[in-house]
């Protein structure tokens, strides 16, 4: 029997996509423990999971305040009972029933900490993201882009996991650099299997925009050497001012 995998699905107010996401994970050829982390949905998502998928581990935020995606993911990781954890949002549709097994295959190399899920933002363009540029081979990068990734939970815990203060935006880069600094690989595989990402439409809220800009500044301060930090911070400020003017 193949080694089971834990799948952490973060969700907020997209009940139909969440249902489809759970069903596609349950149809995988490799056994999957499904963990749904809902951030206070008001569209019946929690009730749907309880009624239709009683076997799913449900982590529901009932505080009345958003926890944000990084905290949600980490709560899901705490519930995971298997070594490999696929972390996805509810709006990621994997291409076929062999996708989880395919991602697991890259962990035959014991030094791998993260393997990204190639995807296309179907509501924006047809560009494949999180994919290797070398045909038939995985490439190493410092991080993956959000939407989906498989993570070795033991290595995740060893490096300290996500920095929870981030809340959202730059968490993948922060975790990726922690992995690299600990001697582990972050891989983007070839685009043999490409997921569909149905990203929410519309721009960021003012609070989300603030967090994104704040995280950029702190990230560059932590990881950019010497004088280059000043240039990165200046570019971040100019970019956010420009975005604010356009909005």
PDB file of C-alpha atoms in Angstrom:
ATOM      1  CA  UNK A   1       0.000   0.000   0.000  1.00  0.00           C
ATOM      2  CA  UNK A   2       1.244   3.466  -0.871  1.00  0.00           C
ATOM      3  CA  UNK A   3       2.185   5.819   1.945  1.00  0.00           C
ATOM      4  CA  UNK A   4      -0.840   8.065   2.697  1.00  0.00           C
ATOM      5  CA  UNK A   5      -0.611  11.832   2.366  1.00  0.00           C
ATOM      6  CA  UNK A   6      -2.276  14.602   4.367  1.00  0.00           C
ATOM      7  CA  UNK A   7      -3.973  17.310   2.280  1.00  0.00           C
ATOM      8  CA  UNK A   8      -4.616  20.678   3.926  1.00  0.00           C
ATOM      9  CA  UNK A   9      -7.251  22.763   2.115  1.00  0.00           C
ATOM     10  CA  UNK A  10      -7.646  26.400   3.173  1.00  0.00           C
ATOM     11  CA  UNK A  11     -11.083  27.809   2.446  1.00  0.00           C
ATOM     12  CA  UNK A  12     -13.195  30.944   2.693  1.00  0.00           C
ATOM     13  CA  UNK A  13     -16.664  31.508   1.202  1.00  0.00           C
ATOM     14  CA  UNK A  14     -16.315  29.338  -1.915  1.00  0.00           C
ATOM     15  CA  UNK A  15     -18.520  26.393  -1.045  1.00  0.00           C
ATOM     16  CA  UNK A  16     -18.912  24.938  -4.549  1.00  0.00           C
ATOM     17  CA  UNK A  17     -15.190  25.047  -5.265  1.00  0.00           C
ATOM     18  CA  UNK A  18     -14.494  23.531  -1.858  1.00  0.00           C
ATOM     19  CA  UNK A  19     -16.820  20.616  -2.589  1.00  0.00           C
ATOM     20  CA  UNK A  20     -15.112  20.002  -5.938  1.00  0.00           C
ATOM     21  CA  UNK A  21     -11.695  20.277  -4.340  1.00  0.00           C
ATOM     22  CA  UNK A  22     -12.506  17.668  -1.674  1.00  0.00           C
ATOM     23  CA  UNK A  23     -13.958  15.279  -4.243  1.00  0.00           C
ATOM     24  CA  UNK A  24     -10.927  15.498  -6.500  1.00  0.00           C
ATOM     25  CA  UNK A  25      -8.577  14.804  -3.592  1.00  0.00           C
ATOM     26  CA  UNK A  26     -10.645  11.839  -2.490  1.00  0.00           C
ATOM     27  CA  UNK A  27     -10.391  10.430  -6.021  1.00  0.00           C
ATOM     28  CA  UNK A  28      -6.576  10.304  -5.935  1.00  0.00           C
ATOM     29  CA  UNK A  29      -4.828   6.974  -6.444  1.00  0.00           C
ATOM     30  CA  UNK A  30      -2.847   7.505  -3.243  1.00  0.00           C
ATOM     31  CA  UNK A  31      -4.742   7.501   0.094  1.00  0.00           C
ATOM     32  CA  UNK A  32      -5.312  11.038   1.362  1.00  0.00           C
ATOM     33  CA  UNK A  33      -6.248  12.398   4.766  1.00  0.00           C
ATOM     34  CA  UNK A  34      -8.263  15.556   4.005  1.00  0.00           C
ATOM     35  CA  UNK A  35      -8.078  18.498   6.417  1.00  0.00           C
ATOM     36  CA  UNK A  36     -10.216  21.567   5.677  1.00  0.00           C
ATOM     37  CA  UNK A  37      -9.277  24.821   7.420  1.00  0.00           C
ATOM     38  CA  UNK A  38     -12.142  27.276   7.021  1.00  0.00           C
ATOM     39  CA  UNK A  39     -11.585  30.914   7.971  1.00  0.00           C
ATOM     40  CA  UNK A  40     -15.102  31.801   9.107  1.00  0.00           C
ATOM     41  CA  UNK A  41     -17.113  31.251   5.914  1.00  0.00           C
ATOM     42  CA  UNK A  42     -20.712  32.489   5.878  1.00  0.00           C
ATOM     43  CA  UNK A  43     -21.823  30.695   2.696  1.00  0.00           C
ATOM     44  CA  UNK A  44     -22.503  27.277   4.215  1.00  0.00           C
ATOM     45  CA  UNK A  45     -19.017  25.838   3.605  1.00  0.00           C
ATOM     46  CA  UNK A  46     -18.651  24.460   7.125  1.00  0.00           C
ATOM     47  CA  UNK A  47     -22.145  22.977   7.135  1.00  0.00           C
ATOM     48  CA  UNK A  48     -21.506  21.371   3.735  1.00  0.00           C
ATOM     49  CA  UNK A  49     -18.308  19.700   4.939  1.00  0.00           C
ATOM     50  CA  UNK A  50     -19.980  18.374   8.067  1.00  0.00           C
ATOM     51  CA  UNK A  51     -22.994  17.037   6.173  1.00  0.00           C
ATOM     52  CA  UNK A  52     -21.356  15.629   3.042  1.00  0.00           C
ATOM     53  CA  UNK A  53     -17.846  14.728   4.213  1.00  0.00           C
ATOM     54  CA  UNK A  54     -18.002  13.598   7.855  1.00  0.00           C
ATOM     55  CA  UNK A  55     -14.682  11.780   7.398  1.00  0.00           C
ATOM     56  CA  UNK A  56     -12.882  15.076   6.680  1.00  0.00           C
ATOM     57  CA  UNK A  57     -10.982  16.732   9.523  1.00  0.00           C
ATOM     58  CA  UNK A  58     -12.546  20.199   9.859  1.00  0.00           C
ATOM     59  CA  UNK A  59     -10.780  23.151  11.486  1.00  0.00           C
ATOM     60  CA  UNK A  60     -13.345  25.950  11.633  1.00  0.00           C
ATOM     61  CA  UNK A  61     -12.612  29.510  12.688  1.00  0.00           C
ATOM     62  CA  UNK A  62     -15.551  30.581  14.845  1.00  0.00           C
ATOM     63  CA  UNK A  63     -13.867  33.577  16.492  1.00  0.00           C
ATOM     64  CA  UNK A  64     -15.576  36.132  14.243  1.00  0.00           C
ATOM     65  CA  UNK A  65     -12.212  37.523  13.121  1.00  0.00           C
ATOM     66  CA  UNK A  66     -10.119  36.256  10.183  1.00  0.00           C
ATOM     67  CA  UNK A  67      -7.035  34.229  11.018  1.00  0.00           C
ATOM     68  CA  UNK A  68      -5.546  34.703   7.541  1.00  0.00           C
ATOM     69  CA  UNK A  69      -4.183  31.968   5.349  1.00  0.00           C
ATOM     70  CA  UNK A  70      -0.781  31.355   6.969  1.00  0.00           C
ATOM     71  CA  UNK A  71      -2.304  30.671  10.375  1.00  0.00           C
ATOM     72  CA  UNK A  72      -4.952  28.477   8.740  1.00  0.00           C
ATOM     73  CA  UNK A  73      -2.323  26.412   6.940  1.00  0.00           C
ATOM     74  CA  UNK A  74      -0.266  25.982  10.075  1.00  0.00           C
ATOM     75  CA  UNK A  75      -3.330  24.818  12.034  1.00  0.00           C
ATOM     76  CA  UNK A  76      -3.926  22.259   9.306  1.00  0.00           C
ATOM     77  CA  UNK A  77      -0.312  21.106   9.468  1.00  0.00           C
ATOM     78  CA  UNK A  78      -0.706  20.589  13.211  1.00  0.00           C
ATOM     79  CA  UNK A  79      -3.573  18.187  12.496  1.00  0.00           C
ATOM     80  CA  UNK A  80      -1.696  16.273   9.776  1.00  0.00           C
ATOM     81  CA  UNK A  81      -0.771  12.695  10.659  1.00  0.00           C
ATOM     82  CA  UNK A  82       1.398  11.853   7.635  1.00  0.00           C
ATOM     83  CA  UNK A  83       4.929  12.845   6.614  1.00  0.00           C
ATOM     84  CA  UNK A  84       3.999  14.478   3.316  1.00  0.00           C
ATOM     85  CA  UNK A  85       1.437  17.281   3.343  1.00  0.00           C
ATOM     86  CA  UNK A  86      -0.119  18.783   0.219  1.00  0.00           C
ATOM     87  CA  UNK A  87      -1.166  22.346   0.985  1.00  0.00           C
ATOM     88  CA  UNK A  88      -3.707  23.843  -1.427  1.00  0.00           C
ATOM     89  CA  UNK A  89      -6.405  26.485  -1.530  1.00  0.00           C
ATOM     90  CA  UNK A  90      -9.977  25.474  -2.289  1.00  0.00           C
ATOM     91  CA  UNK A  91      -9.740  27.103  -5.735  1.00  0.00           C
ATOM     92  CA  UNK A  92      -6.997  24.790  -7.034  1.00  0.00           C
ATOM     93  CA  UNK A  93      -8.238  22.011  -9.315  1.00  0.00           C
ATOM     94  CA  UNK A  94      -5.648  19.256  -9.790  1.00  0.00           C
ATOM     95  CA  UNK A  95      -5.409  17.733 -13.284  1.00  0.00           C
ATOM     96  CA  UNK A  96      -5.955  14.025 -12.600  1.00  0.00           C
ATOM     97  CA  UNK A  97      -6.097  11.193 -10.056  1.00  0.00           C
ATOM     98  CA  UNK A  98      -2.321  10.614 -10.228  1.00  0.00           C
ATOM     99  CA  UNK A  99      -1.322  14.160  -9.263  1.00  0.00           C
ATOM    100  CA  UNK A 100      -0.665  13.493  -5.569  1.00  0.00           C
ATOM    101  CA  UNK A 101       1.304  10.346  -6.387  1.00  0.00           C
ATOM    102  CA  UNK A 102       3.348  12.286  -8.963  1.00  0.00           C
ATOM    103  CA  UNK A 103       4.261  14.996  -6.449  1.00  0.00           C
ATOM    104  CA  UNK A 104       5.242  12.340  -3.897  1.00  0.00           C
ATOM    105  CA  UNK A 105       7.720  10.838  -6.371  1.00  0.00           C
ATOM    106  CA  UNK A 106      10.040  13.845  -6.037  1.00  0.00           C
ATOM    107  CA  UNK A 107      10.538  13.074  -2.348  1.00  0.00           C
ATOM    108  CA  UNK A 108      12.540   9.955  -3.178  1.00  0.00           C
ATOM    109  CA  UNK A 109      15.413  12.429  -2.809  1.00  0.00           C
ATOM    110  CA  UNK A 110      15.671  12.687   0.980  1.00  0.00           C
ATOM    111  CA  UNK A 111      16.983  16.264   0.765  1.00  0.00           C
ATOM    112  CA  UNK A 112      13.748  17.642  -0.752  1.00  0.00           C
ATOM    113  CA  UNK A 113      11.669  19.808   1.573  1.00  0.00           C
ATOM    114  CA  UNK A 114       9.096  21.366  -0.785  1.00  0.00           C
ATOM    115  CA  UNK A 115       7.745  20.491  -4.224  1.00  0.00           C
ATOM    116  CA  UNK A 116       5.575  23.122  -5.919  1.00  0.00           C
ATOM    117  CA  UNK A 117       2.397  22.369  -7.881  1.00  0.00           C
ATOM    118  CA  UNK A 118       2.525  23.758 -11.444  1.00  0.00           C
ATOM    119  CA  UNK A 119      -0.621  25.727 -12.223  1.00  0.00           C
ATOM    120  CA  UNK A 120      -2.316  28.106 -14.616  1.00  0.00           C
ATOM    121  CA  UNK A 121      -4.296  31.121 -13.388  1.00  0.00           C
ATOM    122  CA  UNK A 122      -7.158  30.353 -15.764  1.00  0.00           C
ATOM    123  CA  UNK A 123      -9.062  33.583 -15.120  1.00  0.00           C
ATOM    124  CA  UNK A 124      -5.986  35.690 -15.952  1.00  0.00           C
ATOM    125  CA  UNK A 125      -3.761  34.054 -18.564  1.00  0.00           C
ATOM    126  CA  UNK A 126      -2.413  30.724 -19.809  1.00  0.00           C
ATOM    127  CA  UNK A 127       1.073  31.106 -18.363  1.00  0.00           C
ATOM    128  CA  UNK A 128       2.207  28.018 -16.415  1.00  0.00           C
ATOM    129  CA  UNK A 129       3.621  28.980 -13.012  1.00  0.00           C
ATOM    130  CA  UNK A 130       5.631  26.907 -10.512  1.00  0.00           C
ATOM    131  CA  UNK A 131       7.104  24.878 -13.382  1.00  0.00           C
ATOM    132  CA  UNK A 132      10.661  23.945 -14.347  1.00  0.00           C
ATOM    133  CA  UNK A 133      12.170  25.511 -17.445  1.00  0.00           C
ATOM    134  CA  UNK A 134      14.198  22.348 -18.084  1.00  0.00           C
ATOM    135  CA  UNK A 135      12.165  19.823 -20.026  1.00  0.00           C
ATOM    136  CA  UNK A 136      11.575  16.623 -18.075  1.00  0.00           C
ATOM    137  CA  UNK A 137      13.535  17.748 -15.004  1.00  0.00           C
ATOM    138  CA  UNK A 138      12.748  19.520 -11.756  1.00  0.00           C
ATOM    139  CA  UNK A 139      14.616  22.738 -10.972  1.00  0.00           C
ATOM    140  CA  UNK A 140      15.586  24.149  -7.611  1.00  0.00           C
ATOM    141  CA  UNK A 141      14.357  27.600  -6.571  1.00  0.00           C
ATOM    142  CA  UNK A 142      14.303  29.636  -3.395  1.00  0.00           C
ATOM    143  CA  UNK A 143      10.517  29.462  -3.170  1.00  0.00           C
ATOM    144  CA  UNK A 144       7.294  28.500  -4.879  1.00  0.00           C
ATOM    145  CA  UNK A 145       4.325  30.682  -5.734  1.00  0.00           C
ATOM    146  CA  UNK A 146       1.136  30.182  -3.737  1.00  0.00           C
ATOM    147  CA  UNK A 147      -1.836  27.965  -4.731  1.00  0.00           C
ATOM    148  CA  UNK A 148      -0.271  24.579  -3.983  1.00  0.00           C
ATOM    149  CA  UNK A 149       2.797  22.714  -2.755  1.00  0.00           C
ATOM    150  CA  UNK A 150       3.724  19.411  -1.114  1.00  0.00           C
ATOM    151  CA  UNK A 151       5.833  19.774   2.016  1.00  0.00           C
ATOM    152  CA  UNK A 152       7.752  17.317   4.197  1.00  0.00           C
ATOM    153  CA  UNK A 153       6.164  17.982   7.602  1.00  0.00           C
ATOM    154  CA  UNK A 154       9.262  16.860   9.538  1.00  0.00           C
ATOM    155  CA  UNK A 155      11.459  19.341   7.703  1.00  0.00           C
ATOM    156  CA  UNK A 156       8.731  22.001   8.034  1.00  0.00           C
ATOM    157  CA  UNK A 157       8.781  21.624  11.810  1.00  0.00           C
ATOM    158  CA  UNK A 158      12.569  21.442  11.931  1.00  0.00           C
ATOM    159  CA  UNK A 159      12.991  24.828  10.205  1.00  0.00           C
ATOM    160  CA  UNK A 160      10.281  26.467  12.327  1.00  0.00           C
ATOM    161  CA  UNK A 161       7.409  26.308   9.832  1.00  0.00           C
ATOM    162  CA  UNK A 162       5.647  29.378   8.500  1.00  0.00           C
ATOM    163  CA  UNK A 163       6.368  32.686  10.232  1.00  0.00           C
ATOM    164  CA  UNK A 164       2.859  33.300  11.567  1.00  0.00           C
ATOM    165  CA  UNK A 165       3.284  37.074  11.813  1.00  0.00           C
ATOM    166  CA  UNK A 166       3.294  37.152   7.994  1.00  0.00           C
ATOM    167  CA  UNK A 167      -0.435  36.179   7.912  1.00  0.00           C
ATOM    168  CA  UNK A 168      -0.357  36.237   4.097  1.00  0.00           C
ATOM    169  CA  UNK A 169       1.976  37.342   1.252  1.00  0.00           C
ATOM    170  CA  UNK A 170       5.656  36.304   1.175  1.00  0.00           C
ATOM    171  CA  UNK A 171       5.098  33.249   3.400  1.00  0.00           C
ATOM    172  CA  UNK A 172       6.229  30.864   0.657  1.00  0.00           C
ATOM    173  CA  UNK A 173       9.490  32.760   0.090  1.00  0.00           C
ATOM    174  CA  UNK A 174      10.163  32.955   3.831  1.00  0.00           C
ATOM    175  CA  UNK A 175       9.616  29.205   4.273  1.00  0.00           C
ATOM    176  CA  UNK A 176      11.631  28.402   1.155  1.00  0.00           C
ATOM    177  CA  UNK A 177      14.676  30.310   2.366  1.00  0.00           C
ATOM    178  CA  UNK A 178      14.411  28.597   5.761  1.00  0.00           C
ATOM    179  CA  UNK A 179      14.497  25.260   3.938  1.00  0.00           C
ATOM    180  CA  UNK A 180      17.485  26.257   1.802  1.00  0.00           C
ATOM    181  CA  UNK A 181      19.381  27.589   4.820  1.00  0.00           C
ATOM    182  CA  UNK A 182      18.854  24.204   6.493  1.00  0.00           C
ATOM    183  CA  UNK A 183      20.233  22.332   3.482  1.00  0.00           C
ATOM    184  CA  UNK A 184      16.925  21.214   1.944  1.00  0.00           C
ATOM    185  CA  UNK A 185      15.718  21.617  -1.631  1.00  0.00           C
ATOM    186  CA  UNK A 186      12.723  23.569  -2.935  1.00  0.00           C
ATOM    187  CA  UNK A 187      11.732  22.101  -6.297  1.00  0.00           C
ATOM    188  CA  UNK A 188       9.531  23.208  -9.176  1.00  0.00           C
ATOM    189  CA  UNK A 189       8.726  20.163 -11.337  1.00  0.00           C
ATOM    190  CA  UNK A 190       8.309  19.977 -15.102  1.00  0.00           C
ATOM    191  CA  UNK A 191       4.865  20.933 -16.392  1.00  0.00           C
ATOM    192  CA  UNK A 192       3.757  17.334 -16.920  1.00  0.00           C
ATOM    193  CA  UNK A 193       0.727  17.956 -14.718  1.00  0.00           C
ATOM    194  CA  UNK A 194      -0.720  21.464 -14.474  1.00  0.00           C
ATOM    195  CA  UNK A 195      -3.481  22.455 -12.048  1.00  0.00           C
ATOM    196  CA  UNK A 196      -6.168  25.061 -12.731  1.00  0.00           C
ATOM    197  CA  UNK A 197      -6.214  27.945 -10.267  1.00  0.00           C
ATOM    198  CA  UNK A 198      -9.491  29.877 -10.074  1.00  0.00           C
ATOM    199  CA  UNK A 199      -8.097  32.857  -8.215  1.00  0.00           C
ATOM    200  CA  UNK A 200     -10.528  35.360  -6.735  1.00  0.00           C
ATOM    201  CA  UNK A 201     -11.189  38.347  -8.962  1.00  0.00           C
ATOM    202  CA  UNK A 202     -10.662  41.948  -7.887  1.00  0.00           C
ATOM    203  CA  UNK A 203      -7.802  43.733  -6.168  1.00  0.00           C
ATOM    204  CA  UNK A 204      -6.592  43.471  -2.598  1.00  0.00           C
ATOM    205  CA  UNK A 205      -8.403  45.188   0.246  1.00  0.00           C
ATOM    206  CA  UNK A 206      -6.628  48.110   1.927  1.00  0.00           C
ATOM    207  CA  UNK A 207      -5.694  45.892   4.883  1.00  0.00           C
ATOM    208  CA  UNK A 208      -4.360  43.148   2.611  1.00  0.00           C
ATOM    209  CA  UNK A 209      -2.408  45.701   0.562  1.00  0.00           C
ATOM    210  CA  UNK A 210      -0.856  47.068   3.748  1.00  0.00           C
ATOM    211  CA  UNK A 211       0.159  43.584   4.903  1.00  0.00           C
ATOM    212  CA  UNK A 212       1.634  42.792   1.500  1.00  0.00           C
ATOM    213  CA  UNK A 213       3.767  45.956   1.505  1.00  0.00           C
ATOM    214  CA  UNK A 214       4.776  45.478   5.146  1.00  0.00           C
ATOM    215  CA  UNK A 215       5.833  41.889   4.491  1.00  0.00           C
ATOM    216  CA  UNK A 216       7.879  42.944   1.462  1.00  0.00           C
ATOM    217  CA  UNK A 217       9.850  45.411   3.584  1.00  0.00           C
ATOM    218  CA  UNK A 218      10.469  42.948   6.437  1.00  0.00           C
ATOM    219  CA  UNK A 219      11.327  40.126   4.038  1.00  0.00           C
ATOM    220  CA  UNK A 220      13.948  42.211   2.223  1.00  0.00           C
ATOM    221  CA  UNK A 221      15.327  43.455   5.541  1.00  0.00           C
ATOM    222  CA  UNK A 222      15.779  39.874   6.733  1.00  0.00           C
ATOM    223  CA  UNK A 223      17.204  38.299   3.613  1.00  0.00           C
ATOM    224  CA  UNK A 224      18.741  41.008   1.386  1.00  0.00           C
ATOM    225  CA  UNK A 225      22.428  41.794   2.036  1.00  0.00           C
ATOM    226  CA  UNK A 226      23.659  45.279   2.868  1.00  0.00           C
ATOM    227  CA  UNK A 227      22.889  48.276   0.635  1.00  0.00           C
ATOM    228  CA  UNK A 228      20.615  46.270  -1.660  1.00  0.00           C
ATOM    229  CA  UNK A 229      17.984  46.298   1.097  1.00  0.00           C
ATOM    230  CA  UNK A 230      17.534  50.068   0.682  1.00  0.00           C
ATOM    231  CA  UNK A 231      16.958  49.684  -3.067  1.00  0.00           C
ATOM    232  CA  UNK A 232      14.399  46.917  -2.568  1.00  0.00           C
ATOM    233  CA  UNK A 233      12.506  48.918   0.069  1.00  0.00           C
ATOM    234  CA  UNK A 234      12.456  52.007  -2.149  1.00  0.00           C
ATOM    235  CA  UNK A 235      11.126  49.933  -5.055  1.00  0.00           C
ATOM    236  CA  UNK A 236       8.446  48.428  -2.800  1.00  0.00           C
ATOM    237  CA  UNK A 237       7.281  51.861  -1.658  1.00  0.00           C
ATOM    238  CA  UNK A 238       7.161  53.203  -5.218  1.00  0.00           C
ATOM    239  CA  UNK A 239       5.248  50.143  -6.435  1.00  0.00           C
ATOM    240  CA  UNK A 240       2.634  50.438  -3.706  1.00  0.00           C
ATOM    241  CA  UNK A 241       2.219  54.173  -4.203  1.00  0.00           C
ATOM    242  CA  UNK A 242       1.731  53.525  -7.945  1.00  0.00           C
ATOM    243  CA  UNK A 243      -0.827  50.779  -7.212  1.00  0.00           C
ATOM    244  CA  UNK A 244      -2.677  53.113  -4.854  1.00  0.00           C
ATOM    245  CA  UNK A 245      -2.862  55.853  -7.495  1.00  0.00           C
ATOM    246  CA  UNK A 246      -4.240  53.407 -10.107  1.00  0.00           C
ATOM    247  CA  UNK A 247      -6.939  52.231  -7.703  1.00  0.00           C
TER     248      UNK A 247
END
